[in-house]
CSV table of C-alpha atoms in Angstrom, one decimal:
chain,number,residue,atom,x,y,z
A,691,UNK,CA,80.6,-12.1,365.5
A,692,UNK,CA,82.4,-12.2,361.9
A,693,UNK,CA,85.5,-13.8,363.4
A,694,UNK,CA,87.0,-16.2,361.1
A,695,UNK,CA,88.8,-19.0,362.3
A,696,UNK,CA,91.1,-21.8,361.0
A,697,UNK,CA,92.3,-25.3,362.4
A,698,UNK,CA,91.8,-27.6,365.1
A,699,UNK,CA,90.5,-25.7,368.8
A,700,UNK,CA,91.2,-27.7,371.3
A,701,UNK,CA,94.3,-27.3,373.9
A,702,UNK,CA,95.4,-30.5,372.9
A,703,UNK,CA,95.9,-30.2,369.4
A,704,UNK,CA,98.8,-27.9,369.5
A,705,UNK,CA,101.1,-27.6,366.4
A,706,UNK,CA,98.5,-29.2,364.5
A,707,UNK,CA,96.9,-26.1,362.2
A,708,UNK,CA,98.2,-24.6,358.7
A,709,UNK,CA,101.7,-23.6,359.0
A,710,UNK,CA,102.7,-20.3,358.7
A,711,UNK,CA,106.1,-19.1,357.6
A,712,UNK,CA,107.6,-15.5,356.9
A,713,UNK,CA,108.5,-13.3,354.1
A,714,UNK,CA,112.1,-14.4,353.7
A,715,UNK,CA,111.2,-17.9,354.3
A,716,UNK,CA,113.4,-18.5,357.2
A,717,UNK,CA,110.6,-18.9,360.0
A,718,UNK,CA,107.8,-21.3,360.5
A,719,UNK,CA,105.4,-22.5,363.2
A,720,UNK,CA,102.6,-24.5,362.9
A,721,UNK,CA,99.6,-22.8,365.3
A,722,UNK,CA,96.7,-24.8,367.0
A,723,UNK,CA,94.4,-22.4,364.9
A,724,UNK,CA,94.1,-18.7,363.0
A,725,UNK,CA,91.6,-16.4,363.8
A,726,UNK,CA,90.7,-12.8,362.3
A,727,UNK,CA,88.8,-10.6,364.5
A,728,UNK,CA,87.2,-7.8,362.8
A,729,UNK,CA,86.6,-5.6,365.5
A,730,UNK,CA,88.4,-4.9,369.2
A,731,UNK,CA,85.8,-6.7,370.9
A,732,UNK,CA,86.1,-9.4,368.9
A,733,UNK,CA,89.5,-9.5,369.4
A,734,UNK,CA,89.1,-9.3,373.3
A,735,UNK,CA,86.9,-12.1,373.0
A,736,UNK,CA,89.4,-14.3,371.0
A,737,UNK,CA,92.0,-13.8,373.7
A,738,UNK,CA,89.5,-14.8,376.8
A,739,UNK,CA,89.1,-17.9,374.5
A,740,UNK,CA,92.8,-18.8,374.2
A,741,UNK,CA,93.3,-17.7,378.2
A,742,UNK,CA,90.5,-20.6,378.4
A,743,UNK,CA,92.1,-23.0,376.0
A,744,UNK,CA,95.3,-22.8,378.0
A,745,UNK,CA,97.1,-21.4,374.7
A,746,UNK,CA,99.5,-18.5,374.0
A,747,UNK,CA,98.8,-15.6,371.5
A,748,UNK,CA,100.8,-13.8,368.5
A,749,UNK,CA,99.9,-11.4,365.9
A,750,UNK,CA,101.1,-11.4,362.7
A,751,UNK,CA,101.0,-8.6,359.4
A,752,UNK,CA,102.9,-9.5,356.7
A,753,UNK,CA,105.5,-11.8,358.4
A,754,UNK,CA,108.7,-9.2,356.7
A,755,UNK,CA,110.3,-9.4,360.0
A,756,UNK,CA,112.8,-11.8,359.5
A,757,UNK,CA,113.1,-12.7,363.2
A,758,UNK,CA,110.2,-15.3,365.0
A,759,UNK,CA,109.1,-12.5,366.3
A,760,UNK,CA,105.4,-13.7,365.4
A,761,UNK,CA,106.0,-17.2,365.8
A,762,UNK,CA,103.9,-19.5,367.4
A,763,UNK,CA,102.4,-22.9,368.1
A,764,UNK,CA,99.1,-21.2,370.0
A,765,UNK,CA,96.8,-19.1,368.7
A,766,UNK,CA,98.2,-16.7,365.1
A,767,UNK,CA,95.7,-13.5,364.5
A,768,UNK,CA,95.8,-12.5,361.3
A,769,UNK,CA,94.8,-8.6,361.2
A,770,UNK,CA,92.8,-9.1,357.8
A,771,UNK,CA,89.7,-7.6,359.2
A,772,UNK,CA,90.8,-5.1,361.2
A,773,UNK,CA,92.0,-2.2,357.8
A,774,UNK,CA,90.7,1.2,356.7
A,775,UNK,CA,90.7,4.5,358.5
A,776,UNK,CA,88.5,4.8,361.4
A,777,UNK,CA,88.8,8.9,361.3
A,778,UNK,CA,90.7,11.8,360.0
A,779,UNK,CA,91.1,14.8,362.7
A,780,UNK,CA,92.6,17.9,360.2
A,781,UNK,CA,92.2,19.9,363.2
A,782,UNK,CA,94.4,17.7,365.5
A,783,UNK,CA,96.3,16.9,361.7
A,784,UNK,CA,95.8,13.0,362.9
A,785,UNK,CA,94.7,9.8,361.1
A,786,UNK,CA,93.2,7.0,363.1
A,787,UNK,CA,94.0,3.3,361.3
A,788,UNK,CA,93.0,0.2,362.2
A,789,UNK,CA,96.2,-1.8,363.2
A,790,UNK,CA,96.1,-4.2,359.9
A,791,UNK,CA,96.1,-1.5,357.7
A,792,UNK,CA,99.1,-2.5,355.5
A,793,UNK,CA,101.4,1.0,355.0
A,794,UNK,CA,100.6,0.7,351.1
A,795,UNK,CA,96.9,1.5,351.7
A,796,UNK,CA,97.2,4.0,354.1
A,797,UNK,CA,100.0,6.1,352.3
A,798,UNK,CA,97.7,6.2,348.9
A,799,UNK,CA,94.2,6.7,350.7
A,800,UNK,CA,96.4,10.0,352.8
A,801,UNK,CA,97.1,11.2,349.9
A,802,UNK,CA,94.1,11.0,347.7
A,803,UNK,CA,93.1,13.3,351.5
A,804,UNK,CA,95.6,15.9,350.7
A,805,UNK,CA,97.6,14.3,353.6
A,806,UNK,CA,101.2,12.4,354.5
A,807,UNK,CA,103.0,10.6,357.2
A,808,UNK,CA,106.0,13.0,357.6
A,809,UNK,CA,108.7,9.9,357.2
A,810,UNK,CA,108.7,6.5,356.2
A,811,UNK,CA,110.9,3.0,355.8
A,812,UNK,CA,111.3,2.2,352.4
A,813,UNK,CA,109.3,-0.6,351.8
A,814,UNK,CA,105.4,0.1,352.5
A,815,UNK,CA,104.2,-4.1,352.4
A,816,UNK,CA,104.0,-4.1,356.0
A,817,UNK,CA,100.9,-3.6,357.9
A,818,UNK,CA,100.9,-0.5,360.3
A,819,UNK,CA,101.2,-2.1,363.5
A,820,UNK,CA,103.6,-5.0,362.4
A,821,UNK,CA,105.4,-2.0,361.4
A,822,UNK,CA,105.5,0.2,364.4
A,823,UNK,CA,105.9,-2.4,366.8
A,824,UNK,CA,109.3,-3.9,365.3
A,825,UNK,CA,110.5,0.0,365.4
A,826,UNK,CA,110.4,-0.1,361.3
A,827,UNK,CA,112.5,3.3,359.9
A,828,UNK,CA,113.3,5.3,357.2
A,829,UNK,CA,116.3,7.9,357.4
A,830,UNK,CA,116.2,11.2,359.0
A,831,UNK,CA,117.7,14.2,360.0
A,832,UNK,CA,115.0,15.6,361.8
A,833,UNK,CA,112.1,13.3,361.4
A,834,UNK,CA,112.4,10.0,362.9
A,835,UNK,CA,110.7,6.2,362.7
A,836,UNK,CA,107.2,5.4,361.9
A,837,UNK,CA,106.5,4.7,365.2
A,838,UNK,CA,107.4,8.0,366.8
A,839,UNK,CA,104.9,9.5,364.7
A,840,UNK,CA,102.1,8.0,367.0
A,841,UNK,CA,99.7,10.1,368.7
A,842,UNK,CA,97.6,7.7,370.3
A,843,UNK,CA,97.0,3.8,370.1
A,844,UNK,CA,94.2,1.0,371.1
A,845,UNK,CA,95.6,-1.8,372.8
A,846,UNK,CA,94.1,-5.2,374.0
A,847,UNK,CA,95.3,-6.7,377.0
A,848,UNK,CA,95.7,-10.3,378.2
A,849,UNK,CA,92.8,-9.9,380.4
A,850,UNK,CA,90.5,-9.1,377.4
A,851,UNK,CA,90.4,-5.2,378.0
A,852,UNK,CA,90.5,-2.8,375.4
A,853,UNK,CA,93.3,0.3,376.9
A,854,UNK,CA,93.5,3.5,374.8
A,855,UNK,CA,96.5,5.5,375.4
A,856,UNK,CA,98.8,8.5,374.6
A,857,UNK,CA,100.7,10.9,376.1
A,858,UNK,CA,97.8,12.1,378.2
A,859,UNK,CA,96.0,8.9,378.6
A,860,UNK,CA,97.5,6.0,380.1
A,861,UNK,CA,101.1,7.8,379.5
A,862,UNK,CA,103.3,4.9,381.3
A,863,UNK,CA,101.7,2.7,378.5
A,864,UNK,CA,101.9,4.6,375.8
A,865,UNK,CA,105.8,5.4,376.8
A,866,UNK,CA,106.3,1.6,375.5
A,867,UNK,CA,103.7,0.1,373.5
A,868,UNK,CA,104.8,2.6,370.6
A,869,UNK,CA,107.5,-0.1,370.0
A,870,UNK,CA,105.7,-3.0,372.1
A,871,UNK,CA,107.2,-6.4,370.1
A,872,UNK,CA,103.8,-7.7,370.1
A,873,UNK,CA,104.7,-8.1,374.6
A,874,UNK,CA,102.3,-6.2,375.7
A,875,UNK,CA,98.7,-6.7,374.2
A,876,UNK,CA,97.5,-6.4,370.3
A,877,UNK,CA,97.5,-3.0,369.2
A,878,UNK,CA,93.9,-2.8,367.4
A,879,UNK,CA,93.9,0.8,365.8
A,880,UNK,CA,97.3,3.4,365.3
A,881,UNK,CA,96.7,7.2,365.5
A,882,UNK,CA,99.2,8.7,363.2
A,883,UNK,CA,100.2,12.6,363.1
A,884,UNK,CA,99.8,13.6,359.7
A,885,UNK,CA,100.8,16.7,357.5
A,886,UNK,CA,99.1,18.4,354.4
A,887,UNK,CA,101.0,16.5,351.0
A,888,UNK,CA,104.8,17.6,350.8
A,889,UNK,CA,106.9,17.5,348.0
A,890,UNK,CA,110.6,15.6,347.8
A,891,UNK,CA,113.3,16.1,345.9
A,892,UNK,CA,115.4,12.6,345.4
A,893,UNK,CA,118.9,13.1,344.1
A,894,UNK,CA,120.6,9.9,343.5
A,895,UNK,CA,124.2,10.2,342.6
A,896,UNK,CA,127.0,7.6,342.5
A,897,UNK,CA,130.0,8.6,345.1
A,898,UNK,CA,133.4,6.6,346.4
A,899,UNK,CA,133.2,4.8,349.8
A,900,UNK,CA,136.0,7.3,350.5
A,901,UNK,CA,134.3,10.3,349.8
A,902,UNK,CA,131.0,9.3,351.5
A,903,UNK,CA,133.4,8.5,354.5
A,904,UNK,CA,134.4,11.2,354.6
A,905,UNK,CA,131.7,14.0,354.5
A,906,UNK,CA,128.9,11.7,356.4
A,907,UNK,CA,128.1,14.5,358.7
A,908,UNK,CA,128.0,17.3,356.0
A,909,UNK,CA,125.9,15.1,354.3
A,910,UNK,CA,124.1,14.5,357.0
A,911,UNK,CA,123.6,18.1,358.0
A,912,UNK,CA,123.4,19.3,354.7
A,913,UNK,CA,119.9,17.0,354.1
A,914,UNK,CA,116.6,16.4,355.8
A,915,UNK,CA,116.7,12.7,354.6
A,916,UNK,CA,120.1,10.8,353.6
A,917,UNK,CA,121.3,7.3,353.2
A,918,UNK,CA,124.0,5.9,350.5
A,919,UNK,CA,124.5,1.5,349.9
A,920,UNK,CA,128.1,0.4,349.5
A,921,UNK,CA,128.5,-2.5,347.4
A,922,UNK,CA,130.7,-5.2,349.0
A,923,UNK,CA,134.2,-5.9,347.0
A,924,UNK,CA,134.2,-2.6,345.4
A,925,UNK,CA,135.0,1.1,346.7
A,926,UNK,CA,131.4,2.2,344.8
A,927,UNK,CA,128.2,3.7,346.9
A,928,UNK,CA,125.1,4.8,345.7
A,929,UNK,CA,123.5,8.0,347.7
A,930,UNK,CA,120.4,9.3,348.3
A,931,UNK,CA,119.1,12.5,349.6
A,932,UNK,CA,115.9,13.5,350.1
A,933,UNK,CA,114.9,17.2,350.4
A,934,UNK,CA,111.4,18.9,350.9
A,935,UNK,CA,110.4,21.0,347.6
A,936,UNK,CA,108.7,23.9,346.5
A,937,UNK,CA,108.1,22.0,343.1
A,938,UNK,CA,107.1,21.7,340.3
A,939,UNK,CA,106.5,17.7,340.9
A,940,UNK,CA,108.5,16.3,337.9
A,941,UNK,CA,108.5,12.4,338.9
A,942,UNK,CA,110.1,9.9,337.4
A,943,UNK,CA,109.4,8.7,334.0
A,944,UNK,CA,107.4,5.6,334.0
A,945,UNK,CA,109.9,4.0,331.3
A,946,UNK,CA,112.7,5.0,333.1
A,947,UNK,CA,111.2,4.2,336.2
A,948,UNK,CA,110.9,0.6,335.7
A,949,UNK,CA,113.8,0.5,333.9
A,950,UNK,CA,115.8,1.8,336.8
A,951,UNK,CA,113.6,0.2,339.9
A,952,UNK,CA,112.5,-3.1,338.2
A,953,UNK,CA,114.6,-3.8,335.2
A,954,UNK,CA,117.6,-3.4,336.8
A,955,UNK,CA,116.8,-3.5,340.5
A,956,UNK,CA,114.5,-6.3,340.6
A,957,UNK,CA,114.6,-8.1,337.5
A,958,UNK,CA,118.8,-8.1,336.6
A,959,UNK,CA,119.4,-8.1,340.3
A,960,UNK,CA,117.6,-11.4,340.9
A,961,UNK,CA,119.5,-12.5,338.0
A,962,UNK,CA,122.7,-12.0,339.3
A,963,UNK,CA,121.5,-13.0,343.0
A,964,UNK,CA,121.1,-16.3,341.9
A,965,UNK,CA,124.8,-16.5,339.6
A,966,UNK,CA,126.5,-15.4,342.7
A,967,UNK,CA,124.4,-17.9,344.9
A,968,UNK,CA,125.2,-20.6,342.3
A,969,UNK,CA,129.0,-19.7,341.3
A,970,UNK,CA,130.1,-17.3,344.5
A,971,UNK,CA,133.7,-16.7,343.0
A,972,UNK,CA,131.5,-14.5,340.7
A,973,UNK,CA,130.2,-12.3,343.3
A,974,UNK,CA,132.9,-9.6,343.0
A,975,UNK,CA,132.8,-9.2,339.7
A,976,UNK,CA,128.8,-8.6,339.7
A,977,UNK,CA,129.6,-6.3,342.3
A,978,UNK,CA,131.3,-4.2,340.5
A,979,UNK,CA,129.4,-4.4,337.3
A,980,UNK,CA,125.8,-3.8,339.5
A,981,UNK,CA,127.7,-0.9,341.4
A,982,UNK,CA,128.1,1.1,338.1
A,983,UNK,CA,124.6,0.1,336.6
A,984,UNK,CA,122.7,3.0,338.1
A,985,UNK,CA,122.9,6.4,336.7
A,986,UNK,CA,122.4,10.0,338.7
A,987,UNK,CA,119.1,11.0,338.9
A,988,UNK,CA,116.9,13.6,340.3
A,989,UNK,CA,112.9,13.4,340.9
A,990,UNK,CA,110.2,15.4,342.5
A,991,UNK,CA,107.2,13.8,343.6
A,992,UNK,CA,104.9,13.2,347.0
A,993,UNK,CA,106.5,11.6,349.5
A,994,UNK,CA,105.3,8.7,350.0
A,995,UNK,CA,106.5,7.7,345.8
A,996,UNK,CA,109.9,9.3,347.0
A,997,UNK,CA,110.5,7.1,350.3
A,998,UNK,CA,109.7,3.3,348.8
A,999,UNK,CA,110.4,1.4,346.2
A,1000,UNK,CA,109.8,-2.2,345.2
A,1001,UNK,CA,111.7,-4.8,347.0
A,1002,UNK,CA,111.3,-8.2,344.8
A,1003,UNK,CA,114.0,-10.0,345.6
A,1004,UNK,CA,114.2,-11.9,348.8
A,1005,UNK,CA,116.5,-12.3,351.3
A,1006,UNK,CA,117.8,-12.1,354.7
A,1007,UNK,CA,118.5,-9.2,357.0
A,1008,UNK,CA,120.7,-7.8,360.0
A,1009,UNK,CA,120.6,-4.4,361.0
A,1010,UNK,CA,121.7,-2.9,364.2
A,1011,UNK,CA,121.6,0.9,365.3
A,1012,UNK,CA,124.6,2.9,366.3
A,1013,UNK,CA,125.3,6.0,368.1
A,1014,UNK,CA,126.0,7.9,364.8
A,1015,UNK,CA,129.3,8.8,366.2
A,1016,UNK,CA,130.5,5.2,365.7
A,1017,UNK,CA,129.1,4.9,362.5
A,1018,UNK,CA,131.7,5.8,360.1
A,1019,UNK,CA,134.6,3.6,362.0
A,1020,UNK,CA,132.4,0.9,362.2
A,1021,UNK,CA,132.0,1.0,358.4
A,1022,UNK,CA,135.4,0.7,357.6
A,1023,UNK,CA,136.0,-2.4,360.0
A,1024,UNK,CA,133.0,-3.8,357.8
A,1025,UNK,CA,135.0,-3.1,354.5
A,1026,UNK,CA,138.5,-4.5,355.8
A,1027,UNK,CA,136.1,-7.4,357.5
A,1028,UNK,CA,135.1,-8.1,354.2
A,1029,UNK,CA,138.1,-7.8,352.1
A,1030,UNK,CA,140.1,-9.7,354.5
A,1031,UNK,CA,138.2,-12.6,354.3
A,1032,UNK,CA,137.0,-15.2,351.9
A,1033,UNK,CA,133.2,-13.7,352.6
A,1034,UNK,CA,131.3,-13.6,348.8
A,1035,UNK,CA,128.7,-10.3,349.5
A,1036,UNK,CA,126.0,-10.2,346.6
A,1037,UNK,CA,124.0,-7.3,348.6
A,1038,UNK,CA,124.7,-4.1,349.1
A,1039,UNK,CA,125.0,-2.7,352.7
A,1040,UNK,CA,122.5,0.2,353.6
A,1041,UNK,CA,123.4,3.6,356.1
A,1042,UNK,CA,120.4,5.5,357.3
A,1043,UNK,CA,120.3,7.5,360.1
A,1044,UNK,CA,117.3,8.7,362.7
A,1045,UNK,CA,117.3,11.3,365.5
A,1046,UNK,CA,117.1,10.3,369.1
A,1047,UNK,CA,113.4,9.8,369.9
A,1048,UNK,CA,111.7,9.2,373.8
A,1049,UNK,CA,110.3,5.4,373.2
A,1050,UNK,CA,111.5,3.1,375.2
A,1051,UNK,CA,112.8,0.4,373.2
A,1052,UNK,CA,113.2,2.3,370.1
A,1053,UNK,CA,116.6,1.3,368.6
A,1054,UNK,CA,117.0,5.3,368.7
A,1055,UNK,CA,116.0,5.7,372.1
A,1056,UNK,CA,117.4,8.7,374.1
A,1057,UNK,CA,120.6,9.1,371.0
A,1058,UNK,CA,121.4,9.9,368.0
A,1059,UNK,CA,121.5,7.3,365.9
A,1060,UNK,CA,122.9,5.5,362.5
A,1061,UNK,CA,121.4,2.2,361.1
A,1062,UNK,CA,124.1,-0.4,359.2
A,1063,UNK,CA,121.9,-2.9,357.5
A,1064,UNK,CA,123.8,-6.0,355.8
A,1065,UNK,CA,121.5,-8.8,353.6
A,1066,UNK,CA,122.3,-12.1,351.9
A,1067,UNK,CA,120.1,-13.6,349.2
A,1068,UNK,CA,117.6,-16.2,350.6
A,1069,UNK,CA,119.1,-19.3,350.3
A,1070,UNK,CA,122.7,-18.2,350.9
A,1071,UNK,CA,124.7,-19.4,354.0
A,1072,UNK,CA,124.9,-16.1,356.1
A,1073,UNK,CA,126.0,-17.8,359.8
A,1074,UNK,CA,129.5,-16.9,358.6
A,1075,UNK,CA,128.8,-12.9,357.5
A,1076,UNK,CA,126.7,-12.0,360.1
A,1077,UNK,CA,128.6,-13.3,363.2
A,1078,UNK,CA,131.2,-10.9,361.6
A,1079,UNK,CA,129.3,-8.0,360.9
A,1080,UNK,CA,127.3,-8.9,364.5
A,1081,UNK,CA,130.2,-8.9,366.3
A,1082,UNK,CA,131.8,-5.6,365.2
A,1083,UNK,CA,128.1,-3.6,365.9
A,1084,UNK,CA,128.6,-5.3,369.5
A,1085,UNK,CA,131.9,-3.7,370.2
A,1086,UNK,CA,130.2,-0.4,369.0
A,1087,UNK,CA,127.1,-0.3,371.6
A,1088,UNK,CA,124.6,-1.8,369.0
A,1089,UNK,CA,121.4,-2.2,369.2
A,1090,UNK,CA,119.9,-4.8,366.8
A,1091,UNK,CA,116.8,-4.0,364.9
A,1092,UNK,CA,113.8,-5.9,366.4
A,1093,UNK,CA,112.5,-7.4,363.3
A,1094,UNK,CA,115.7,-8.9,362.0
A,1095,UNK,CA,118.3,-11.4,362.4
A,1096,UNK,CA,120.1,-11.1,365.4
A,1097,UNK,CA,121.4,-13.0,368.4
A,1098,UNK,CA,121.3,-10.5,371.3
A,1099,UNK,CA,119.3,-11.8,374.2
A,1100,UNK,CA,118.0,-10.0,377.5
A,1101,UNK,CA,121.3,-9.5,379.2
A,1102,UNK,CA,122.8,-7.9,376.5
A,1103,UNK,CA,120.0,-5.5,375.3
A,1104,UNK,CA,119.5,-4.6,379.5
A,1105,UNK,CA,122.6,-3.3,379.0
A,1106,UNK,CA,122.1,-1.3,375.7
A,1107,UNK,CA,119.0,0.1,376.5
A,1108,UNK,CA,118.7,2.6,379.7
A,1109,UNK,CA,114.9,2.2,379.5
A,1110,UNK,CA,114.5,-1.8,379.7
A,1111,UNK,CA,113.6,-2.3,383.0
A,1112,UNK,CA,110.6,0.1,382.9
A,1113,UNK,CA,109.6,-1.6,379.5
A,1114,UNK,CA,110.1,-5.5,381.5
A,1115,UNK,CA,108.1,-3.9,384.7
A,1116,UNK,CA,104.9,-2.9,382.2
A,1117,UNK,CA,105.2,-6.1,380.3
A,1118,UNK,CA,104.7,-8.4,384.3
A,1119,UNK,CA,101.9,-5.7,385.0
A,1120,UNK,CA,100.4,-6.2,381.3
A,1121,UNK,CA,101.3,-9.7,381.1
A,1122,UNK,CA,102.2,-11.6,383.9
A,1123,UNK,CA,101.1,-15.0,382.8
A,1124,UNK,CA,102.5,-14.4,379.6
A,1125,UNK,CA,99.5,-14.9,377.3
A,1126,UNK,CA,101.8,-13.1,374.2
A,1127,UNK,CA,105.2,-14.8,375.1
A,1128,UNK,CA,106.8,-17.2,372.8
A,1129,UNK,CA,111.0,-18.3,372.4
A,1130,UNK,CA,111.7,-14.9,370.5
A,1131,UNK,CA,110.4,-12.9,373.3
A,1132,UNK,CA,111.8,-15.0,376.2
A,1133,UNK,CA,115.5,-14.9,374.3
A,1134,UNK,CA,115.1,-10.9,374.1
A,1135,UNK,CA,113.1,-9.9,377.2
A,1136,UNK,CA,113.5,-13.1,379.7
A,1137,UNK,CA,110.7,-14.7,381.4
């Protein structure tokens, strides 16, 4: 066995092991012990041990949810051992990864292979099931989340068994544990659909709120990828579309590069982050100086250089998923929110969209879907913002993104998702003495 393990192991020594605390910084728990399997069995064998110990279970990646989703004061796995690619299949065109694989690894080791996911979020931190099983996104016309591009997934259950299963195998499972929350086992090893390398073009171009507004579904037609950020106390956006290329690749510059996606968006914008935290009176007229600082641009490269970019500066996160229908009038009640009130908005607020997908608790589950995203420096009050911005998503059938701050609980989401029940049935079949449950998951799912 090359299972590490950390902290006390006893039952009665709960909340007594190294704390643990999220990206952000806004979630901690202090678990009886860590562990890091380095294998399925040895995972199995760690969760007989904690069903013995009398202690509960959560897996953790990176900790970027910003929800205590992973929270606990049992037993934490960390996935460190469990990374690499078990297989490539180019007949099938599928990649099997071990679940704590972070995204950054596997998108440069499929490409050195000639290969690609087809979409992607835009940060690639994450590991690959921490990923998937929060329902992490990019924006799509066509091509939806991270998770629907699953073929096939290794689970371990509460009892200690090790399930494989896809559409063909285990097919009830695999209907949920796509998008599982970390409710119905640990996901041990992801196998991903894959394509030969693509090319993208990136146009970024400057637009009015107006305009964007206004042409959201051309735009959306129009591109195989597309997403724009309004900045808060101004009328400016900043849009993106993303379309597949015949080439040449013509990437960025790697002055202008940094210049653009450190310089200015890590590096100034932490700057001015911390004035607006510090002096918020200040905060519109950043806004409106940071709204003009980036220039059009255009790009061609692979996809995976196209999708991400670095994300330095830290902060908090709501997002909840619309039908895409709603998401244009829910925008403007978000700008007249804002100007109406005495709100100070450092960040900008991100649109992406995603095509209905089969998963159960997908956020785009059986529609067609747009994602409004809002974020507040860490360390800024945000009670006050996203009540606001929660409460006009509500009144629009939202669906809040699993990973990130929210206050929806079980009643609620019954109600926004059609396929909830079948997901709560699995988990009492999977999980009936609730070996994976902590407060997030009894708040979200019930008990």
């Amino acid at each position: 066995m090359s299972t590490r393990t950390a902290g006390p192991t006893g039952p009665g020594s709960a909340g007594t092991g190294s704390p643990w605390r999220n990206w952000a910084g806004n979630v901690a728990s202090r678990p009886v012990r860590e562990v890091s399997p380095a294998s399925a069995e040895e995972l199995a064998a760690e969760l007989r041990r904690a069903v013995r110990d009398g202690l509960r279970v959560k897996t953790v990646g990176t900790g970027h949810s910003f929800t205590s989703i992973a929270a606990t004061d049992g037993v934490l796995i960390r996935p460190d051992l469990l990374t690499g690619i078990r297989r490539i299949d180019r007949e099938a065109m599928t990649v099997t990864v071990e679940s704590g694989t972070p995204l950054k690894r596997l998108n440069v080791a499929l490409a050195r292979e000639g290969l690609s996911l087809t979409n992607m979020g835009d940060i690639m931190e994450q590991t690959v099931a921490g990923a998937t099983s929060t329902g992490t996104h990019g924006t799509g016309r066509d091509s939806a989340s991270i998770a629907a591009q699953i073929r096939a997934l290794e689970l371990v259950t509460a009892d200690g068994t090790v399930l494989t299963c896809s559409a063909k195998e285990n097919p009830e499972v695999f209907a949920a544990a796509r998008i599982g929350l970390g409710a119905l086992g640990v996901v041990s090893a992801i196998t991903f659909a894959v394509e030969p390398v693509f090319l993208l073009t990136a146009r970024e171009e400057p637009m009015r709120f107006d305009r964007v507004i206004a042409e959201f579904d051309e735009l959306h037609a129009e591109n195989e990828h597309f997403e724009f950020y309004w900045f808060p106390h101004t009328d400016n956006c900043n849009t993106k579309r993303n379309n597949r290329s015949a080439g040449p690749a013509a990437p960025l510059p790697r002055l202008g590069g940094w210049f653009e996606d450190e310089f200015l968006s890590n590096g100034v914008f932490q700057a001015a982050c911390s004035l607006g935290r510090a002096v918020p009176p200040a905060i519109p007229a950043i806004a409106r100086i940071s709204s003009r600082a980036l220039s059009a641009r255009t790009y061609t490269d692979i996809p995976y250089k196209v999708f991400t970019s670095p994300r330095r500066v830290r902060f908090l996160e709501m997002e909840y998923a619309l039908p895409r229908e709603a998401a244009t009038a829910a925008l403007r009640e978000l700008k007249a929110m804002v100007e109406g009130s005495p709100l100070k908005v450092s960040f900008p607020v991100e649109v992406r969209t995603a095509p209905a997908d089969d998963i159960a608790l997908s956020t785009a589950s059986g529609r067609e879907t747009a994602y409004i995203a809002v974020h507040l420096y860490k360390g800024t009050p945000h009670r006050g913002y996203f009540t606001a911005v929660e409460r006009i998503m509500t009144a629009h059938g939202g669906r809040p993104h699993w990973g990130k701050v929210h206050t929806r609980d079980a009643a609620y989401l019954a109600e926004a998702y059609p396929r909830f029940a079948e997901f709560t049935a699995l988990r009492d079949r999977l999980d009936p003495d609730r070996l994976f449950a902590n407060d997030y998951l009894r708040r979200v799912l019930g008990d």
